[in-house]
Amino acid sequence: MAVQGEHTDSLFEPGRRSRLLQLLRTYTDTHVELTRHLARTLGIHANDAVAIAEILWAEATGDPLSPVRLSERIGLASGGTATLLNRLETAGFVVRSREDTDRRIVRLRLTPQARSRTEDFFLPTGEHLNNTLDGYDDATLEHMEHLLTEIVAVTAARNEQLRADLKPASSGRQGT
Amino acid sequence: MAVQGEHTDSLFEPGRRSRLLQLLRTYTDTHVELTRHLARTLGIHANDAVAIAEILWAEATGDPLSPVRLSERIGLASGGTATLLNRLETAGFVVRSREDTDRRIVRLRLTPQARSRTEDFFLPTGEHLNNTLDGYDDATLEHMEHLLTEIVAVTAARNEQLRADLKPASSGRQGT
DNA sequence: TGCAGTAGCTTATTCAGCAAGTTACTCTCT
DNA sequence: AGAGAGTAACTTGCTGAATAAGCTACTGCA
């Protein structure tokens, strides 16, 4: 018998802000579905496709993922990530290379075939999106970039906070 | 031996457009992680949390999901969705109600407890985001809304196309 | 040189999800 | 009205993805 129950409506209040947030939500759904289609196209599991996309992007930015960092992004435990990587390596999508000075670290790279198939998959959408963005002037895009950056920061901060609840107290060290 | 292999670089070319697309990708990752935290908070599986968010949102827009439509959104087959819903119903998160004139159709609604727990989870982020959006004037937000709408449309169109490849030929109608 | 910390992996086990089949309901066509 | 096609939801048997726990290899501090 909760008498109150109106404050939470702010999430769904009509208005421009709420509409924007819903658009972001919808975009996420859409992007996730696109990744599922990638999985189907490559003949692999949904999570494997997520991993491939992450590996591809990280590699493109010049800082290839390690298994631990991949596991953080796709939300799998260490063992599950190892299984996933074995699967992808056996299927010829991924190679592991120890190229770091720290000999413990493994770097994940796509095979040329995997990269080209994945890029071919994303390319039409990418070009279509680029064309769409061409319809906007530079100032608008800059605003958009700024806004999105802030939005990501807010959400990421919340994630960080929630992640902190996970590890109660490992070592005595508890930094900032 | 593909001699060419430069056209695909357009996905990663430096520049504002590419940066925007990466931001969208990052946002998706962030939002997905947030949903995983929701799962942990509610003590349910990741996919279950995705389903709860979808059910909540659909209900809020006045058009509660049916199992089929839920399954399309979360990317599960009919049987898997039934299992998931049984799980959520048993755990007291979801109720199924036959309220449609078409007696086959089941509408999915969150229990009050589930709704309040989920809203409590999203509320801090939602308010934080609203504050962020308050820093932008109306015209800018309108531009954003327009741009995002287009982006979603492009991606959704691609999804539709890919989904069409799935069903080979049900009725005699076959396109190109 | 030992010891704590981290990266990556292996193994045993569980249970989520799929494919296929069943029931219930709706709509159309005769 | 009644047969038949189509759709919504659910059930069941089985596969294998992911987990938890434990192990090895490497790093770097004391």
Short mmCIF file of C-alpha atoms in Angstrom, two decimals, chain A residues 156-170 175-176, chain B residues 33 37 40:
data_model
loop_
_atom_site.label_atom_id
_atom_site.label_comp_id
_atom_site.label_asym_id
_atom_site.label_seq_id
_atom_site.Cartn_x
_atom_site.Cartn_y
_atom_site.Cartn_z
CA ALA A 156 30.26 5.03 -16.48
CA ALA A 157 30.57 6.71 -13.10
CA ARG A 158 27.50 4.88 -11.89
CA ASN A 159 28.96 1.63 -13.17
CA GLU A 160 32.18 2.28 -11.33
CA GLN A 161 30.25 2.92 -8.16
CA LEU A 162 28.26 -0.29 -8.56
CA ARG A 163 31.39 -2.23 -9.38
CA ALA A 164 32.93 -0.98 -6.16
CA ASP A 165 30.09 -2.57 -4.20
CA LEU A 166 31.22 -5.87 -5.65
CA LYS A 167 34.64 -6.10 -4.07
CA PRO A 168 34.07 -5.70 -0.33
CA ALA A 169 37.69 -5.54 0.86
CA SER A 170 40.47 -7.49 -0.78
CA GLY A 175 42.96 3.95 -2.45
CA THR A 176 40.91 6.84 -3.76
CA GLU B 33 27.09 -3.01 -18.16
CA HIS B 37 24.63 -4.41 -12.46
CA ARG B 40 23.32 -8.44 -9.77
#
